mmCIF file of C-alpha atoms in Angstrom:
data_model
loop_
_atom_site.group_PDB
_atom_site.id
_atom_site.type_symbol
_atom_site.label_atom_id
_atom_site.label_comp_id
_atom_site.label_asym_id
_atom_site.label_seq_id
_atom_site.Cartn_x
_atom_site.Cartn_y
_atom_site.Cartn_z
ATOM 1 C CA MET A 1 -0.002 0.130 -0.438
ATOM 2 C CA ASN A 2 1.086 3.831 -1.786
ATOM 3 C CA ILE A 3 -0.085 5.646 1.752
ATOM 4 C CA ASP A 4 1.562 8.660 0.076
ATOM 5 C CA ASP A 5 -0.342 8.083 -3.304
ATOM 6 C CA LEU A 6 -4.014 8.196 -1.297
ATOM 7 C CA VAL A 7 -6.008 10.841 -0.832
ATOM 8 C CA ALA A 8 -8.100 9.420 2.303
ATOM 9 C CA ILE A 9 -8.157 6.204 4.724
ATOM 10 C CA ASP A 10 -11.276 5.145 5.330
ATOM 11 C CA ILE A 11 -11.393 3.277 8.745
ATOM 12 C CA HIS A 12 -14.616 1.872 8.755
ATOM 13 C CA THR A 13 -16.254 -0.931 5.885
ATOM 14 C CA HIS A 14 -18.601 -3.856 6.138
ATOM 15 C CA ALA A 15 -18.065 -6.417 4.640
ATOM 16 C CA GLU A 16 -21.327 -7.826 3.752
ATOM 17 C CA GLU A 17 -21.652 -9.608 0.331
ATOM 18 C CA PRO A 18 -20.912 -12.624 0.295
ATOM 19 C CA CYS A 19 -21.163 -14.874 3.728
ATOM 20 C CA CYS A 20 -21.718 -18.626 3.200
ATOM 21 C CA GLY A 21 -25.165 -19.251 0.702
ATOM 22 C CA PRO A 22 -28.405 -18.262 0.509
ATOM 23 C CA ARG A 23 -29.141 -15.520 3.278
ATOM 24 C CA ASP A 24 -30.808 -16.482 6.286
ATOM 25 C CA ASP A 25 -33.896 -16.298 7.397
ATOM 26 C CA GLY A 26 -34.800 -11.709 7.961
ATOM 27 C CA TYR A 27 -31.198 -10.916 6.249
ATOM 28 C CA ASP A 28 -33.380 -9.580 3.404
ATOM 29 C CA GLU A 29 -35.486 -7.384 5.880
ATOM 30 C CA PHE A 30 -33.221 -6.017 7.896
ATOM 31 C CA GLN A 31 -31.163 -5.032 5.275
ATOM 32 C CA ALA A 32 -33.865 -3.499 3.467
ATOM 33 C CA GLY A 33 -34.673 -1.663 6.835
ATOM 34 C CA MET A 34 -31.110 -0.438 6.286
ATOM 35 C CA ALA A 35 -31.665 1.067 2.814
ATOM 36 C CA LYS A 36 -34.486 2.785 4.473
ATOM 37 C CA TYR A 37 -33.064 4.692 6.938
ATOM 38 C CA PHE A 38 -29.524 5.498 4.550
ATOM 39 C CA ARG A 39 -31.633 6.523 1.709
ATOM 40 C CA ASN A 40 -29.498 4.176 -0.230
ATOM 41 C CA PRO A 41 -30.561 1.516 -2.525
ATOM 42 C CA ALA A 42 -27.698 -1.131 -1.648
ATOM 43 C CA GLY A 43 -28.999 -4.263 0.227
ATOM 44 C CA ALA A 44 -33.078 -3.546 -0.338
ATOM 45 C CA GLN A 45 -32.722 -5.679 -4.079
ATOM 46 C CA GLY A 46 -29.210 -7.998 -3.267
ATOM 47 C CA MET A 47 -27.100 -5.048 -4.341
ATOM 48 C CA LEU A 48 -25.096 -5.254 -1.836
ATOM 49 C CA PRO A 49 -21.158 -5.153 -3.121
ATOM 50 C CA THR A 50 -19.078 -7.942 -2.278
ATOM 51 C CA VAL A 51 -15.228 -8.055 -0.551
ATOM 52 C CA GLN A 52 -14.015 -7.783 -4.192
ATOM 53 C CA GLU A 53 -16.303 -5.083 -5.805
ATOM 54 C CA THR A 54 -15.949 -2.819 -2.684
ATOM 55 C CA ALA A 55 -11.841 -3.157 -3.419
ATOM 56 C CA ALA A 56 -12.889 -2.227 -7.251
ATOM 57 C CA TYR A 57 -14.640 1.086 -5.589
ATOM 58 C CA TYR A 58 -11.759 2.613 -3.401
ATOM 59 C CA ARG A 59 -9.528 1.850 -5.633
ATOM 60 C CA GLU A 60 -10.759 4.094 -8.343
ATOM 61 C CA ARG A 61 -11.084 6.929 -6.386
ATOM 62 C CA ARG A 62 -7.299 5.963 -4.116
ATOM 63 C CA ILE A 63 -8.982 5.943 -0.753
ATOM 64 C CA GLY A 64 -7.522 2.785 1.510
ATOM 65 C CA CYS A 65 -10.626 1.572 3.454
ATOM 66 C CA VAL A 66 -10.419 -0.884 6.907
ATOM 67 C CA ILE A 67 -13.270 -3.832 5.893
ATOM 68 C CA PHE A 68 -14.389 -6.015 8.362
ATOM 69 C CA PRO A 69 -17.636 -8.416 9.196
ATOM 70 C CA VAL A 70 -19.654 -8.297 12.090
ATOM 71 C CA ASP A 71 -20.207 -12.020 14.449
ATOM 72 C CA ALA A 72 -23.293 -11.160 15.652
ATOM 73 C CA GLU A 73 -24.587 -15.019 15.037
ATOM 74 C CA ARG A 74 -25.179 -15.200 18.602
ATOM 75 C CA GLU A 75 -28.807 -12.344 18.598
ATOM 76 C CA THR A 76 -29.756 -12.084 15.027
ATOM 77 C CA GLY A 77 -29.033 -15.559 14.081
ATOM 78 C CA PHE A 78 -27.130 -13.706 10.652
ATOM 79 C CA ARG A 79 -24.015 -16.325 10.184
ATOM 80 C CA ARG A 80 -20.806 -14.368 10.464
ATOM 81 C CA TYR A 81 -18.549 -14.070 7.486
ATOM 82 C CA ASP A 82 -15.764 -15.898 7.579
ATOM 83 C CA ASN A 83 -13.064 -13.707 8.944
ATOM 84 C CA GLU A 84 -10.083 -15.979 7.459
ATOM 85 C CA GLU A 85 -11.861 -15.399 4.644
ATOM 86 C CA VAL A 86 -12.069 -11.444 4.212
ATOM 87 C CA ALA A 87 -8.309 -11.048 5.072
ATOM 88 C CA ARG A 88 -7.499 -13.603 2.085
ATOM 89 C CA ILE A 89 -9.624 -11.076 -0.031
ATOM 90 C CA ALA A 90 -8.317 -8.453 1.569
ATOM 91 C CA ALA A 91 -4.119 -9.355 1.498
ATOM 92 C CA GLU A 92 -4.891 -9.626 -2.491
ATOM 93 C CA ASN A 93 -5.677 -6.428 -2.361
ATOM 94 C CA SER A 94 -3.477 -5.209 -0.091
ATOM 95 C CA ASP A 95 -2.735 -2.126 -1.843
ATOM 96 C CA ILE A 96 -5.967 -0.873 -0.802
ATOM 97 C CA MET A 97 -7.245 -2.745 1.816
ATOM 98 C CA ILE A 98 -6.740 -4.069 5.471
ATOM 99 C CA PRO A 99 -7.849 -6.550 7.686
ATOM 100 C CA PHE A 100 -9.379 -6.120 10.800
ATOM 101 C CA ALA A 101 -12.171 -9.574 12.303
ATOM 102 C CA SER A 102 -15.426 -9.257 14.279
ATOM 103 C CA ILE A 103 -14.951 -12.275 17.035
ATOM 104 C CA ASP A 104 -18.418 -11.947 19.616
ATOM 105 C CA PRO A 105 -17.183 -11.995 23.307
ATOM 106 C CA ALA A 106 -18.809 -14.184 24.525
ATOM 107 C CA LYS A 107 -16.978 -16.950 22.744
ATOM 108 C CA GLY A 108 -14.045 -16.214 25.890
ATOM 109 C CA LYS A 109 -11.055 -18.355 25.042
ATOM 110 C CA ALA A 110 -11.995 -19.794 22.352
ATOM 111 C CA GLY A 111 -12.314 -16.198 20.946
ATOM 112 C CA ALA A 112 -9.709 -15.123 22.434
ATOM 113 C CA ARG A 113 -7.092 -18.083 20.150
ATOM 114 C CA GLU A 114 -8.930 -17.168 17.508
ATOM 115 C CA ALA A 115 -7.955 -13.447 17.659
ATOM 116 C CA ARG A 116 -4.377 -14.252 18.597
ATOM 117 C CA ARG A 117 -4.466 -16.942 15.470
ATOM 118 C CA LEU A 118 -6.203 -14.146 12.989
ATOM 119 C CA VAL A 119 -3.029 -11.640 13.782
ATOM 120 C CA ARG A 120 -0.124 -14.272 13.482
ATOM 121 C CA GLU A 121 -1.633 -16.109 10.448
ATOM 122 C CA PHE A 122 -3.839 -13.024 8.682
ATOM 123 C CA GLY A 123 -2.383 -10.441 8.929
ATOM 124 C CA VAL A 124 -5.399 -9.034 10.821
ATOM 125 C CA LYS A 125 -5.422 -5.530 12.513
ATOM 126 C CA GLY A 126 -7.443 -5.260 14.497
ATOM 127 C CA PHE A 127 -10.952 -5.784 15.782
ATOM 128 C CA LYS A 128 -14.858 -4.806 15.353
ATOM 129 C CA PHE A 129 -17.688 -4.813 17.890
ATOM 130 C CA HIS A 130 -20.661 -4.735 17.812
ATOM 131 C CA PRO A 131 -22.362 -4.446 21.218
ATOM 132 C CA THR A 132 -26.164 -3.170 20.392
ATOM 133 C CA MET A 133 -26.161 -5.996 17.632
ATOM 134 C CA GLN A 134 -23.642 -8.632 19.745
ATOM 135 C CA GLY A 135 -26.180 -7.626 23.120
ATOM 136 C CA PHE A 136 -23.186 -7.190 25.313
ATOM 137 C CA TYR A 137 -21.320 -4.085 28.110
ATOM 138 C CA PRO A 138 -18.456 -3.557 26.587
ATOM 139 C CA ASN A 139 -17.031 -3.224 30.474
ATOM 140 C CA ASP A 140 -18.692 -6.434 30.829
ATOM 141 C CA ARG A 141 -15.758 -8.590 32.387
ATOM 142 C CA MET A 142 -16.993 -12.348 29.842
ATOM 143 C CA ALA A 143 -15.234 -10.192 27.390
ATOM 144 C CA TYR A 144 -12.070 -9.051 28.629
ATOM 145 C CA PRO A 145 -10.125 -12.604 27.986
ATOM 146 C CA LEU A 146 -10.138 -11.310 24.177
ATOM 147 C CA TYR A 147 -9.674 -8.286 24.721
ATOM 148 C CA GLU A 148 -6.116 -9.287 26.436
ATOM 149 C CA ALA A 149 -5.013 -11.310 23.566
ATOM 150 C CA ILE A 150 -6.040 -8.266 21.451
ATOM 151 C CA GLN A 151 -4.150 -6.025 23.483
ATOM 152 C CA GLU A 152 -1.635 -8.219 23.563
ATOM 153 C CA GLU A 153 -1.436 -9.098 20.612
ATOM 154 C CA GLY A 154 -1.215 -5.211 19.505
ATOM 155 C CA ALA A 155 -4.057 -5.198 17.500
ATOM 156 C CA ILE A 156 -6.705 -2.301 17.125
ATOM 157 C CA THR A 157 -10.390 -2.217 18.741
ATOM 158 C CA LEU A 158 -13.486 -0.577 16.675
ATOM 159 C CA PHE A 159 -16.307 -0.250 18.976
ATOM 160 C CA HIS A 160 -20.486 0.237 17.831
ATOM 161 C CA THR A 161 -21.875 3.437 19.518
ATOM 162 C CA GLY A 162 -24.426 5.156 19.636
ATOM 163 C CA GLN A 163 -27.424 5.220 17.937
ATOM 164 C CA THR A 164 -27.162 4.935 13.815
ATOM 165 C CA GLY A 165 -29.426 2.797 11.644
ATOM 166 C CA VAL A 166 -28.725 -0.816 12.449
ATOM 167 C CA GLY A 167 -32.165 -2.501 13.340
ATOM 168 C CA ALA A 168 -34.247 1.261 12.936
ATOM 169 C CA GLY A 169 -37.977 1.519 11.973
ATOM 170 C CA LEU A 170 -38.368 -2.812 12.576
ATOM 171 C CA ARG A 171 -40.300 -4.544 14.638
ATOM 172 C CA GLY A 172 -38.805 -4.369 17.843
ATOM 173 C CA GLY A 173 -35.493 -2.746 16.751
ATOM 174 C CA MET A 174 -34.941 -6.488 15.876
ATOM 175 C CA ALA A 175 -34.402 -6.776 19.978
ATOM 176 C CA MET A 176 -30.546 -4.753 19.606
ATOM 177 C CA ARG A 177 -30.869 -3.013 22.636
ATOM 178 C CA LEU A 178 -29.425 0.666 22.764
ATOM 179 C CA LYS A 179 -28.335 0.509 25.750
ATOM 180 C CA PHE A 180 -25.177 -1.659 25.336
ATOM 181 C CA SER A 181 -24.099 1.413 23.204
ATOM 182 C CA ASN A 182 -23.161 4.386 25.611
ATOM 183 C CA PRO A 183 -19.713 4.835 25.048
ATOM 184 C CA ILE A 184 -19.249 5.671 28.736
ATOM 185 C CA HIS A 185 -19.102 1.362 29.250
ATOM 186 C CA LEU A 186 -15.684 2.260 26.758
ATOM 187 C CA ASP A 187 -14.557 4.079 29.677
ATOM 188 C CA ASP A 188 -13.848 1.401 31.701
ATOM 189 C CA VAL A 189 -12.269 -0.711 28.957
ATOM 190 C CA ALA A 190 -9.761 2.216 28.424
ATOM 191 C CA VAL A 191 -8.831 1.610 32.010
ATOM 192 C CA ASP A 192 -8.037 -1.527 32.191
ATOM 193 C CA PHE A 193 -6.488 -2.092 28.729
ATOM 194 C CA PRO A 194 -4.652 1.067 28.444
ATOM 195 C CA ASP A 195 -2.396 -0.443 25.442
ATOM 196 C CA MET A 196 -5.084 -1.020 23.188
ATOM 197 C CA PRO A 197 -5.805 1.291 20.895
ATOM 198 C CA ILE A 198 -10.175 2.135 21.038
ATOM 199 C CA ILE A 199 -11.861 3.633 18.224
ATOM 200 C CA LEU A 200 -15.731 4.901 18.928
ATOM 201 C CA ALA A 201 -17.577 4.324 16.303
ATOM 202 C CA HIS A 202 -20.120 7.338 14.493
ATOM 203 C CA PRO A 203 -21.288 10.565 15.966
ATOM 204 C CA SER A 204 -22.434 8.712 19.382
ATOM 205 C CA PHE A 205 -26.162 9.804 19.673
ATOM 206 C CA PRO A 206 -27.523 10.455 22.096
ATOM 207 C CA TRP A 207 -24.340 10.716 24.034
ATOM 208 C CA GLN A 208 -22.189 12.751 22.043
ATOM 209 C CA GLU A 209 -20.511 13.910 25.175
ATOM 210 C CA GLU A 210 -19.732 11.076 26.550
ATOM 211 C CA ALA A 211 -17.729 10.019 23.966
ATOM 212 C CA LEU A 212 -15.719 13.058 23.577
ATOM 213 C CA SER A 213 -15.310 13.375 27.157
ATOM 214 C CA VAL A 214 -13.468 9.576 27.138
ATOM 215 C CA ALA A 215 -11.523 9.921 24.108
ATOM 216 C CA THR A 216 -10.423 13.375 25.986
ATOM 217 C CA HIS A 217 -9.538 11.547 28.820
ATOM 218 C CA LYS A 218 -8.138 8.456 27.597
ATOM 219 C CA PRO A 219 -5.043 8.721 25.267
ATOM 220 C CA ASN A 220 -5.737 5.539 23.537
ATOM 221 C CA VAL A 221 -9.507 6.245 22.201
ATOM 222 C CA TYR A 222 -10.161 7.449 19.317
ATOM 223 C CA ILE A 223 -13.170 9.014 17.177
ATOM 224 C CA ASP A 224 -14.452 7.371 14.070
ATOM 225 C CA MET A 225 -17.063 10.227 12.092
ATOM 226 C CA SER A 226 -18.657 6.819 10.100
ATOM 227 C CA GLY A 227 -22.035 6.566 10.109
ATOM 228 C CA TRP A 228 -23.457 10.307 9.554
ATOM 229 C CA SER A 229 -23.587 12.429 6.899
ATOM 230 C CA PRO A 230 -20.918 15.461 8.080
ATOM 231 C CA LYS A 231 -24.057 17.268 6.822
ATOM 232 C CA TYR A 232 -25.579 16.120 10.465
ATOM 233 C CA PHE A 233 -22.693 16.602 12.853
ATOM 234 C CA PRO A 234 -23.765 18.446 16.320
ATOM 235 C CA PRO A 235 -22.055 21.350 16.764
ATOM 236 C CA ILE A 236 -19.602 19.859 19.499
ATOM 237 C CA LEU A 237 -18.465 17.304 17.845
ATOM 238 C CA ILE A 238 -16.737 19.956 14.795
ATOM 239 C CA GLN A 239 -15.989 21.701 17.802
ATOM 240 C CA TYR A 240 -13.064 19.775 19.541
ATOM 241 C CA ALA A 241 -12.430 18.152 16.354
ATOM 242 C CA ASN A 242 -11.048 21.293 15.098
ATOM 243 C CA SER A 243 -9.244 21.841 18.279
ATOM 244 C CA LEU A 244 -8.431 19.175 21.110
ATOM 245 C CA LEU A 245 -9.652 15.692 19.663
ATOM 246 C CA LYS A 246 -8.113 17.274 16.781
ATOM 247 C CA HIS A 247 -4.808 14.439 16.569
ATOM 248 C CA LYS A 248 -7.792 11.631 17.405
ATOM 249 C CA MET A 249 -10.695 11.928 15.099
ATOM 250 C CA LEU A 250 -10.676 9.408 11.723
ATOM 251 C CA PHE A 251 -12.637 9.561 8.951
ATOM 252 C CA GLY A 252 -15.167 6.937 8.125
ATOM 253 C CA SER A 253 -18.047 6.251 6.020
ATOM 254 C CA ASP A 254 -20.010 2.905 6.951
ATOM 255 C CA TRP A 255 -20.072 1.671 3.584
ATOM 256 C CA PRO A 256 -22.522 0.358 1.820
ATOM 257 C CA ALA A 257 -25.073 2.305 4.260
ATOM 258 C CA ILE A 258 -23.245 5.383 2.956
ATOM 259 C CA THR A 259 -20.294 5.933 0.255
ATOM 260 C CA PRO A 260 -16.905 7.811 1.068
ATOM 261 C CA ASP A 261 -18.520 9.958 -2.182
ATOM 262 C CA ARG A 262 -21.684 11.124 -0.132
ATOM 263 C CA TRP A 263 -19.413 11.525 2.955
ATOM 264 C CA LEU A 264 -16.534 13.240 1.279
ATOM 265 C CA SER A 265 -18.724 16.033 -0.733
ATOM 266 C CA ASP A 266 -20.589 16.494 2.464
ATOM 267 C CA PHE A 267 -17.560 16.621 4.872
ATOM 268 C CA ALA A 268 -16.193 18.995 2.568
ATOM 269 C CA ASN A 269 -18.872 21.815 3.106
ATOM 270 C CA ILE A 270 -18.584 21.837 7.177
ATOM 271 C CA ALA A 271 -16.567 23.919 8.711
ATOM 272 C CA ILE A 272 -13.352 22.274 9.938
ATOM 273 C CA LYS A 273 -10.542 24.203 9.663
ATOM 274 C CA ASP A 274 -8.089 23.440 7.011
ATOM 275 C CA GLU A 275 -5.357 22.474 8.537
ATOM 276 C CA VAL A 276 -7.396 19.244 10.302
ATOM 277 C CA ARG A 277 -9.007 17.768 7.743
ATOM 278 C CA PRO A 278 -5.741 15.851 6.132
ATOM 279 C CA LEU A 279 -5.457 14.868 9.885
ATOM 280 C CA ILE A 280 -8.886 13.551 9.767
ATOM 281 C CA LEU A 281 -8.574 12.388 6.097
ATOM 282 C CA LYS A 282 -5.373 10.111 5.900
ATOM 283 C CA GLU A 283 -2.737 11.398 8.372
ATOM 284 C CA ASN A 284 -4.416 9.903 12.149
ATOM 285 C CA ALA A 285 -4.995 6.964 10.854
ATOM 286 C CA ARG A 286 -2.386 6.826 8.787
ATOM 287 C CA LYS A 287 -0.555 6.782 12.096
ATOM 288 C CA LEU A 288 -3.325 4.574 14.149
ATOM 289 C CA LEU A 289 -2.772 1.632 12.020
ATOM 290 C CA LYS A 290 1.748 2.039 11.623
ATOM 291 C CA ILE A 291 1.624 2.288 7.898
#
């Protein structure tokens, strides 16, 4: 990967299709709900991009991307996209892709072993957690064996925070509970694992100030700005991005729910200082990812 040739690094993209054959029961409804919420046709008619198609899209735009699946099998019944397969495809597209993985922390020691193997054998650089979909508080001690493995292997963690479009508008919110994704729960994790980088994904509605507080207080905590069009960013997020947290804010789109084309177009029109823009778009991620 020639970082100097890239215009940006998208820290937050999803591997959605294919998984392991036909879609699981309820998956079409889930993706159609996401498409409606984000006003994005992807998902409603089976139009979700493959990982290879994602690589081609990002290569055309000279944008690097961190890509990952989400292991929420236990709570949703949707089979996870195989971590090894995502990592293999990312390796085939290493000029543009960086692999993260996802492991349900309820898998305990087995999950910790898997994490170590993925880092050592497949070059995985980080792990995605989705407390709302996975149904756990990030500071639940059952997750600590997995965090210990991640910290010891020198990898990064990325946690969904706040309410975005996942399950929105669907009956019972697809049984997803928003309380799990309050970023204040990650304050404990940052204390207990001070050498493990933690990314708080998304503007953390309705807990934006909690997220900013944790990121300001804990040196190992960052914020990615994915999952929302920048034109909807709250003023306090822009204020901190321009000042105290200018070295800890990261560009993320939430592909394919939001495309980088849309995100970058709207980002160009918000009040981010000229000297801060390159930090958010590439340099902060470059330093965090050590690339």
